[in-house]
Amino acid sequence: MKQFRFLLLISLSANLFSSPIPKPPDLGVGSYILYEPTTETVIASFNENESVEVASLTKLMTSYVVADQIKQGYISMEDEPTISIKAWQTPGSQMFVREGTKVKVSDLVKGMVIISGNDASVALAEHIAGSEENFVYLMDQYAVDLGLINSDFNNSSGLPDPNNVSSALDLAKLTGAIIRDFPDHYQIYKEKEFSYSAPGEYVAPQPNRNRLLHLDDMFDGVKTGYTRAAGHCLVGSSIRDDMRLIAVVLGSGIDKRFADVRALVGYGYQYFKTREIVSSGDVIDSLSVIAGNQDSVSVGVDKSIVMTLKKNIDLEFQILAQERIVAPVVGGTTAGTLKIIDEDGNIINESELIFLEDVEKLGFFQYWFALIWDWIKSLFI
């Protein structure tokens, strides 16, 4: 068994103690979450794993599936599927397609994303999978792949159905996946209005249901939803100083949901920051080497460590490395473990420590002399 020893303990913060911060806003809603997608950090939450009906937020899953099907080449934005009677008769919010007409996928996507057209959702589902029922199977498979453990879908639009459920956490993860995997597709979410008119008709432009786009420039998406069972729901995403936050509020009020999301992201930007704690390839420390052509070897991490943390926080690094490092040393191989510990003594990150350079061993006689001398010294320690 390899022996490990404690080698280094340093504080990254200039503060002896970090400043306290207030509790997150008390929203009085069914559930909520404030989420940083790059580091997958939950900053604040309430009932975030509770599976509930989420109304038109269901369309986020439909949107993800559609975007991936386009990316994979199974369908094209230029396709013109024929609108079925089922899609035409779908109740609720609509982009007003007509049965038997051909509508471009690009228009259907905008109709679903910008004005929450249930008819557009069904038309897209049928174009991809032949039927909405088959499309729902795809939705659930994608949900599994994305790790959405609290979600189970039963339609593509979010129409009332007690078996069509998700959670605040799953919706935050799903939104993060849309932004990460399909950045061009995500740009549609910030468009403020959309108009579609069937042949021979005129329909005035409909505004994006997400009023955040009109209230604050830092918001660039994403989706509203409402049914009697779900209440008024909202997913909002914003970016400030290169830090993206996603807020999900479920079971709020028609106007209150917008204030709720703004309160959450305001709290996040005021007290938290996403930053690179350790850069890839940077020297964290140098460890002694026995019988090598140099006496020490630099160690660091292979991948940068990026975390979302309170702005003023004391961190400690602990490096656990082998008791005796004997040449030769191969750069890029494991040197030990780097642990990052917060002010409460919790390990918040644990990463592999690697050697950043090669160290060759000495010539035959010098090599064995160095080993014997190290053994003699160890007898007196």
Short mmCIF file of C-alpha atoms in Angstrom, two decimals:
data_model
loop_
_atom_site.label_atom_id
_atom_site.label_comp_id
_atom_site.label_asym_id
_atom_site.label_seq_id
_atom_site.Cartn_x
_atom_site.Cartn_y
_atom_site.Cartn_z
CA MET A 1 0.00 0.00 0.00
CA LYS A 2 1.25 3.46 -0.86
CA GLN A 3 1.90 5.73 2.06
CA PHE A 4 0.61 9.27 1.90
CA ARG A 5 1.56 12.23 4.00
CA PHE A 6 0.19 15.71 4.61
CA LEU A 7 2.43 18.13 2.74
CA LEU A 8 0.76 21.49 2.39
CA LEU A 9 -1.96 23.57 4.00
CA ILE A 10 -2.50 27.12 2.76
CA SER A 11 -5.33 29.64 2.77
CA LEU A 12 -6.40 31.22 -0.51
CA SER A 13 -8.31 34.04 1.17
CA ALA A 14 -6.84 37.12 2.72
CA ASN A 15 -9.61 37.10 5.30
CA LEU A 16 -9.11 35.31 8.59
CA PHE A 17 -12.84 34.66 8.67
CA SER A 18 -15.25 35.02 5.78
CA SER A 19 -18.05 37.56 6.01
CA PRO A 20 -21.51 36.15 6.73
CA ILE A 21 -24.15 36.48 4.04
CA PRO A 22 -27.95 36.60 4.38
CA LYS A 23 -30.23 33.68 3.70
CA PRO A 24 -31.73 33.36 0.19
CA PRO A 25 -34.99 35.21 -0.49
CA ASP A 26 -38.10 33.72 1.11
CA LEU A 27 -40.34 33.35 -1.93
CA GLY A 28 -43.33 31.46 -0.58
CA VAL A 29 -43.64 29.28 -3.69
CA GLY A 30 -44.02 25.55 -4.24
CA SER A 31 -40.38 25.04 -5.16
CA TYR A 32 -37.43 26.94 -6.55
CA ILE A 33 -33.75 26.69 -7.37
CA LEU A 34 -30.88 29.03 -8.18
CA TYR A 35 -28.33 27.14 -10.25
CA GLU A 36 -24.95 27.85 -11.85
CA PRO A 37 -24.72 25.52 -14.88
CA THR A 38 -20.98 25.57 -15.64
CA THR A 39 -20.06 24.13 -12.25
CA GLU A 40 -23.49 22.54 -11.68
CA THR A 41 -23.73 24.36 -8.35
CA VAL A 42 -26.99 24.72 -6.46
CA ILE A 43 -26.71 28.13 -4.79
CA ALA A 44 -30.15 28.16 -3.18
CA SER A 45 -33.16 25.86 -3.34
CA PHE A 46 -36.46 24.77 -1.82
CA ASN A 47 -38.23 21.50 -2.64
CA GLU A 48 -35.98 21.30 -5.70
CA ASN A 49 -36.42 17.53 -6.12
CA GLU A 50 -40.21 17.49 -5.81
CA SER A 51 -41.87 16.10 -8.96
CA VAL A 52 -44.80 18.32 -9.95
CA GLU A 53 -46.72 19.32 -13.03
CA VAL A 54 -44.75 22.05 -14.80
CA ALA A 55 -47.14 23.16 -17.55
CA SER A 56 -45.41 24.64 -20.62
CA LEU A 57 -41.97 24.25 -19.08
CA THR A 58 -42.38 20.76 -20.55
CA LYS A 59 -41.52 22.40 -23.86
CA LEU A 60 -37.92 22.76 -22.66
CA MET A 61 -37.60 18.99 -23.01
CA THR A 62 -39.35 19.08 -26.38
CA SER A 63 -36.99 21.86 -27.41
CA TYR A 64 -33.92 19.86 -26.40
CA VAL A 65 -35.06 16.80 -28.37
CA VAL A 66 -35.87 18.90 -31.45
CA ALA A 67 -32.50 20.67 -31.32
CA ASP A 68 -30.64 17.38 -31.05
CA GLN A 69 -32.62 15.76 -33.86
CA ILE A 70 -31.67 18.72 -36.07
CA LYS A 71 -28.04 18.49 -34.99
CA GLN A 72 -27.95 14.77 -35.76
CA GLY A 73 -29.40 15.40 -39.23
CA TYR A 74 -32.63 13.45 -38.70
CA ILE A 75 -34.68 16.53 -39.52
CA SER A 76 -33.89 19.97 -40.96
CA MET A 77 -35.03 23.48 -40.15
CA GLU A 78 -36.07 23.65 -43.83
CA ASP A 79 -38.40 20.64 -43.60
CA GLU A 80 -42.08 21.44 -44.18
CA PRO A 81 -44.22 18.90 -42.35
CA THR A 82 -47.94 18.80 -43.06
CA ILE A 83 -50.02 19.88 -40.08
CA SER A 84 -52.26 17.12 -38.74
CA ILE A 85 -55.76 17.57 -37.39
CA LYS A 86 -54.45 16.70 -33.93
CA ALA A 87 -51.84 19.46 -34.02
CA TRP A 88 -54.39 21.93 -35.40
CA GLN A 89 -56.93 21.12 -32.68
CA THR A 90 -54.48 21.16 -29.77
CA PRO A 91 -55.96 23.51 -27.15
CA GLY A 92 -54.23 26.26 -25.20
CA SER A 93 -51.67 28.74 -26.48
CA GLN A 94 -51.17 28.52 -30.23
CA MET A 95 -49.17 29.84 -33.16
CA PHE A 96 -52.33 29.20 -35.25
CA VAL A 97 -51.22 26.63 -37.80
CA ARG A 98 -53.94 25.13 -40.00
CA GLU A 99 -54.69 21.49 -40.77
CA GLY A 100 -53.29 20.31 -44.08
CA THR A 101 -50.88 23.23 -44.53
CA LYS A 102 -47.13 22.84 -44.74
CA VAL A 103 -45.10 24.77 -42.16
CA LYS A 104 -41.32 25.01 -41.96
CA VAL A 105 -39.67 23.43 -38.94
CA SER A 106 -37.92 26.76 -38.35
CA ASP A 107 -41.32 28.44 -37.91
CA LEU A 108 -42.62 25.65 -35.69
CA VAL A 109 -39.56 25.90 -33.45
CA LYS A 110 -40.05 29.65 -33.06
CA GLY A 111 -43.75 29.17 -32.49
CA MET A 112 -43.04 26.69 -29.71
CA VAL A 113 -40.15 28.55 -28.07
CA ILE A 114 -41.20 32.20 -28.37
CA ILE A 115 -44.99 32.09 -28.04
CA SER A 116 -45.38 28.64 -26.46
CA GLY A 117 -47.52 27.20 -29.24
CA ASN A 118 -48.97 23.86 -28.19
CA ASP A 119 -49.92 23.21 -31.81
CA ALA A 120 -46.28 23.75 -32.83
CA SER A 121 -45.09 21.31 -30.16
CA VAL A 122 -47.39 18.56 -31.38
CA ALA A 123 -46.50 19.20 -35.03
CA LEU A 124 -42.79 18.92 -34.25
CA ALA A 125 -43.34 15.78 -32.20
CA GLU A 126 -45.25 14.13 -35.03
CA HIS A 127 -42.66 15.15 -37.62
CA ILE A 128 -39.84 13.62 -35.60
CA ALA A 129 -41.44 10.46 -34.23
CA GLY A 130 -44.59 9.86 -36.28
CA SER A 131 -46.86 10.46 -33.31
CA GLU A 132 -46.82 12.43 -30.09
CA GLU A 133 -46.88 9.16 -28.14
CA ASN A 134 -43.69 7.97 -29.81
CA PHE A 135 -42.11 11.38 -29.24
CA VAL A 136 -42.87 11.18 -25.51
CA TYR A 137 -40.84 7.97 -25.41
CA LEU A 138 -37.92 9.93 -26.89
CA MET A 139 -38.39 12.68 -24.31
CA ASP A 140 -38.10 10.20 -21.47
CA GLN A 141 -35.00 8.60 -23.00
CA TYR A 142 -33.31 11.98 -23.34
CA ALA A 143 -34.29 12.78 -19.75
CA VAL A 144 -32.54 9.62 -18.56
CA ASP A 145 -29.43 10.49 -20.57
CA LEU A 146 -29.37 13.96 -18.99
CA GLY A 147 -29.77 12.59 -15.47
CA LEU A 148 -33.21 14.11 -14.92
CA ILE A 149 -34.32 11.68 -12.24
CA ASN A 150 -37.46 13.56 -11.16
CA SER A 151 -39.01 13.87 -14.61
CA ASP A 152 -41.58 11.78 -16.44
CA PHE A 153 -43.21 13.17 -19.56
CA ASN A 154 -46.59 12.30 -21.02
CA ASN A 155 -47.05 14.96 -23.70
CA SER A 156 -44.93 17.39 -25.69
CA SER A 157 -46.68 20.64 -24.76
CA GLY A 158 -47.30 20.59 -21.02
CA LEU A 159 -51.08 20.41 -21.20
CA PRO A 160 -52.59 19.32 -17.86
CA ASP A 161 -51.69 15.73 -17.01
CA PRO A 162 -50.82 14.44 -13.52
CA ASN A 163 -48.34 12.03 -15.11
CA ASN A 164 -46.42 14.80 -16.89
CA VAL A 165 -44.00 15.98 -14.21
CA SER A 166 -40.57 17.41 -13.55
CA SER A 167 -38.78 19.28 -10.76
CA ALA A 168 -37.01 22.59 -10.24
CA LEU A 169 -33.62 20.84 -10.21
CA ASP A 170 -34.32 18.87 -13.38
CA LEU A 171 -35.53 21.97 -15.21
CA ALA A 172 -32.40 23.87 -14.19
CA LYS A 173 -30.20 21.03 -15.43
CA LEU A 174 -32.21 20.78 -18.65
CA THR A 175 -31.92 24.51 -19.30
CA GLY A 176 -28.18 24.34 -18.70
CA ALA A 177 -27.95 21.48 -21.18
CA ILE A 178 -29.82 23.46 -23.86
CA ILE A 179 -27.47 26.42 -23.40
CA ARG A 180 -24.38 24.20 -23.42
CA ASP A 181 -25.27 21.77 -26.20
CA PHE A 182 -27.24 24.01 -28.57
CA PRO A 183 -26.11 27.64 -28.18
CA ASP A 184 -27.52 28.68 -31.56
CA HIS A 185 -30.88 27.13 -30.76
CA TYR A 186 -30.88 28.88 -27.38
CA GLN A 187 -30.66 32.26 -29.12
CA ILE A 188 -34.29 31.83 -30.16
CA TYR A 189 -35.35 32.09 -26.51
CA LYS A 190 -34.44 35.77 -26.35
CA GLU A 191 -36.52 36.83 -29.36
CA LYS A 192 -39.24 39.14 -28.09
CA GLU A 193 -42.03 38.38 -30.55
CA PHE A 194 -43.05 36.06 -33.35
CA SER A 195 -45.71 36.15 -36.01
CA TYR A 196 -46.96 33.31 -38.17
CA SER A 197 -49.86 33.54 -40.58
CA ALA A 198 -51.35 30.57 -42.39
CA PRO A 199 -51.82 31.01 -46.16
CA GLY A 200 -54.52 33.60 -46.82
CA GLU A 201 -54.65 34.77 -43.20
CA TYR A 202 -53.02 37.42 -41.07
CA VAL A 203 -52.11 37.00 -37.41
CA ALA A 204 -50.59 39.92 -35.52
CA PRO A 205 -47.19 39.32 -33.88
CA GLN A 206 -47.43 37.67 -30.49
CA PRO A 207 -45.04 38.75 -27.71
CA ASN A 208 -42.71 36.37 -25.96
CA ARG A 209 -44.46 35.21 -22.79
CA ASN A 210 -41.24 35.74 -20.83
CA ARG A 211 -41.51 39.31 -19.57
CA LEU A 212 -38.00 39.15 -18.13
CA LEU A 213 -36.72 39.91 -21.62
CA HIS A 214 -38.44 43.29 -21.44
CA LEU A 215 -37.59 44.01 -17.80
CA ASP A 216 -33.85 43.42 -17.65
CA ASP A 217 -31.22 43.19 -20.39
CA MET A 218 -29.15 40.61 -18.53
CA PHE A 219 -31.88 37.98 -19.08
CA ASP A 220 -31.70 36.05 -22.35
CA GLY A 221 -34.37 33.37 -21.74
CA VAL A 222 -36.09 31.06 -21.11
CA LYS A 223 -39.76 29.95 -20.52
CA THR A 224 -43.04 30.55 -18.74
CA GLY A 225 -45.80 28.09 -17.92
CA TYR A 226 -49.22 27.93 -16.34
CA THR A 227 -51.95 25.43 -15.61
CA ARG A 228 -54.30 25.32 -12.66
CA ALA A 229 -52.41 22.35 -11.20
CA ALA A 230 -48.91 23.73 -11.84
CA GLY A 231 -49.57 27.33 -10.92
CA HIS A 232 -47.55 30.09 -12.53
CA CYS A 233 -44.05 28.86 -13.35
CA LEU A 234 -40.94 30.44 -14.79
CA VAL A 235 -37.41 29.53 -15.78
CA GLY A 236 -35.14 32.52 -16.22
CA SER A 237 -31.51 32.65 -17.26
CA SER A 238 -29.16 35.60 -17.06
CA ILE A 239 -25.50 36.36 -17.55
CA ARG A 240 -23.41 39.03 -15.84
CA ASP A 241 -19.63 39.37 -15.70
CA ASP A 242 -19.25 36.02 -17.50
CA MET A 243 -21.29 34.22 -14.83
CA ARG A 244 -24.53 32.55 -15.92
CA LEU A 245 -27.32 31.82 -13.47
CA ILE A 246 -30.50 29.84 -13.98
CA ALA A 247 -33.48 30.35 -11.69
CA VAL A 248 -36.56 28.12 -11.64
CA VAL A 249 -39.72 29.09 -9.77
CA LEU A 250 -42.70 26.72 -9.63
CA GLY A 251 -46.13 27.42 -8.17
CA SER A 252 -45.88 31.20 -7.96
CA GLY A 253 -48.19 34.03 -9.07
CA ILE A 254 -48.79 35.43 -12.54
CA ASP A 255 -46.70 38.56 -11.92
CA LYS A 256 -44.85 37.43 -8.80
CA ARG A 257 -42.86 34.75 -10.67
CA PHE A 258 -40.91 37.43 -12.53
CA ALA A 259 -40.06 39.23 -9.29
CA ASP A 260 -39.14 35.88 -7.72
CA VAL A 261 -36.63 35.02 -10.44
CA ARG A 262 -35.12 38.50 -10.36
CA ALA A 263 -34.75 38.25 -6.58
CA LEU A 264 -32.98 34.90 -6.86
CA VAL A 265 -30.47 35.94 -9.51
CA GLY A 266 -29.87 39.24 -7.74
CA TYR A 267 -28.96 37.31 -4.61
CA GLY A 268 -26.66 35.05 -6.60
CA TYR A 269 -24.74 37.85 -8.29
CA GLN A 270 -24.40 39.83 -5.09
CA TYR A 271 -22.92 37.08 -2.94
CA PHE A 272 -21.48 34.40 -5.24
CA LYS A 273 -18.87 34.18 -7.97
CA THR A 274 -17.74 31.52 -10.43
CA ARG A 275 -13.98 31.53 -10.63
CA GLU A 276 -10.99 29.42 -11.50
CA ILE A 277 -9.48 28.24 -8.23
CA VAL A 278 -6.54 26.38 -9.75
CA SER A 279 -5.40 26.61 -13.37
CA SER A 280 -4.34 23.61 -15.41
CA GLY A 281 -0.57 23.34 -15.54
CA ASP A 282 0.11 25.88 -12.79
CA VAL A 283 2.68 24.84 -10.20
CA ILE A 284 0.95 24.28 -6.87
CA ASP A 285 4.01 23.00 -5.03
CA SER A 286 7.34 21.25 -5.53
CA LEU A 287 7.99 17.86 -3.95
CA SER A 288 11.35 16.34 -3.10
CA VAL A 289 12.71 13.63 -5.37
CA ILE A 290 15.21 10.95 -4.37
CA ALA A 291 17.97 9.84 -6.75
CA GLY A 292 16.95 12.12 -9.58
CA ASN A 293 18.82 14.52 -11.84
CA GLN A 294 17.02 17.28 -9.93
CA ASP A 295 16.05 17.46 -6.27
CA SER A 296 12.40 18.36 -6.71
CA VAL A 297 9.48 18.02 -9.09
CA SER A 298 6.60 20.43 -9.71
CA VAL A 299 3.04 19.25 -9.16
CA GLY A 300 -0.30 20.64 -10.28
CA VAL A 301 -3.62 19.59 -11.80
CA ASP A 302 -4.38 18.38 -15.30
CA LYS A 303 -7.75 20.15 -15.54
CA SER A 304 -8.50 23.60 -14.17
CA ILE A 305 -10.67 23.64 -11.06
CA VAL A 306 -13.58 26.04 -11.52
CA MET A 307 -16.05 26.52 -8.68
CA THR A 308 -18.99 28.71 -7.75
CA LEU A 309 -18.49 29.95 -4.21
CA LYS A 310 -19.31 32.79 -1.88
CA LYS A 311 -17.33 35.85 -2.90
CA ASN A 312 -15.57 36.11 0.47
CA ILE A 313 -14.65 32.64 1.60
CA ASP A 314 -11.61 31.09 3.24
CA LEU A 315 -10.33 28.00 1.47
CA GLU A 316 -7.58 25.63 2.41
CA PHE A 317 -5.59 23.36 0.13
CA GLN A 318 -4.46 19.98 1.34
CA ILE A 319 -2.00 18.04 -0.76
CA LEU A 320 -1.57 14.35 -0.03
CA ALA A 321 1.42 12.84 -1.83
CA GLN A 322 3.60 9.75 -1.65
CA GLU A 323 5.98 9.57 1.31
CA ARG A 324 9.00 8.88 -0.92
CA ILE A 325 9.22 9.93 -4.55
CA VAL A 326 12.03 8.05 -6.25
CA ALA A 327 13.25 8.89 -9.74
CA PRO A 328 12.43 8.38 -12.52
CA VAL A 329 9.31 10.54 -12.51
CA VAL A 330 7.08 10.72 -15.58
CA GLY A 331 5.25 14.00 -16.16
CA GLY A 332 1.47 13.67 -16.32
CA THR A 333 1.31 10.70 -13.97
CA THR A 334 -0.41 10.74 -10.59
CA ALA A 335 1.44 12.46 -7.77
CA GLY A 336 -1.30 12.38 -5.15
CA THR A 337 -4.52 14.16 -4.30
CA LEU A 338 -5.46 17.81 -3.97
CA LYS A 339 -8.29 18.57 -1.56
CA ILE A 340 -10.02 21.94 -1.27
CA ILE A 341 -11.64 22.52 2.11
CA ASP A 342 -14.10 25.26 3.00
CA GLU A 343 -14.34 27.27 6.20
CA ASP A 344 -16.59 24.66 7.82
CA GLY A 345 -14.08 21.90 7.23
CA ASN A 346 -16.01 20.33 4.36
CA ILE A 347 -14.12 18.89 1.40
CA ILE A 348 -15.72 20.73 -1.53
CA ASN A 349 -13.40 19.47 -4.24
CA GLU A 350 -11.01 16.55 -4.59
CA SER A 351 -8.80 16.32 -7.67
CA GLU A 352 -5.94 14.22 -8.93
CA LEU A 353 -2.54 15.82 -8.46
CA ILE A 354 -0.06 15.16 -11.26
CA PHE A 355 3.65 15.60 -11.86
CA LEU A 356 4.14 18.50 -14.26
CA GLU A 357 7.57 17.43 -15.53
CA ASP A 358 9.87 14.47 -16.05
CA VAL A 359 12.72 13.72 -13.67
CA GLU A 360 15.38 11.30 -14.86
CA LYS A 361 17.18 9.03 -12.45
CA LEU A 362 20.89 9.40 -11.73
CA GLY A 363 23.59 7.15 -13.15
CA PHE A 364 23.91 3.64 -11.74
CA PHE A 365 26.34 4.29 -8.87
CA GLN A 366 24.96 7.71 -7.97
CA TYR A 367 21.44 6.29 -8.03
CA TRP A 368 22.18 3.50 -5.57
CA PHE A 369 24.27 5.78 -3.35
CA ALA A 370 21.33 8.23 -3.14
CA LEU A 371 18.92 5.44 -2.22
CA ILE A 372 21.22 4.07 0.49
CA TRP A 373 21.86 7.54 1.90
CA ASP A 374 18.12 8.23 2.02
CA TRP A 375 17.60 4.94 3.87
CA ILE A 376 20.28 5.83 6.43
CA LYS A 377 18.69 9.25 7.03
CA SER A 378 15.30 7.61 7.55
CA LEU A 379 16.73 5.61 10.47
CA PHE A 380 17.21 8.83 12.43
CA ILE A 381 13.86 10.43 11.67
#
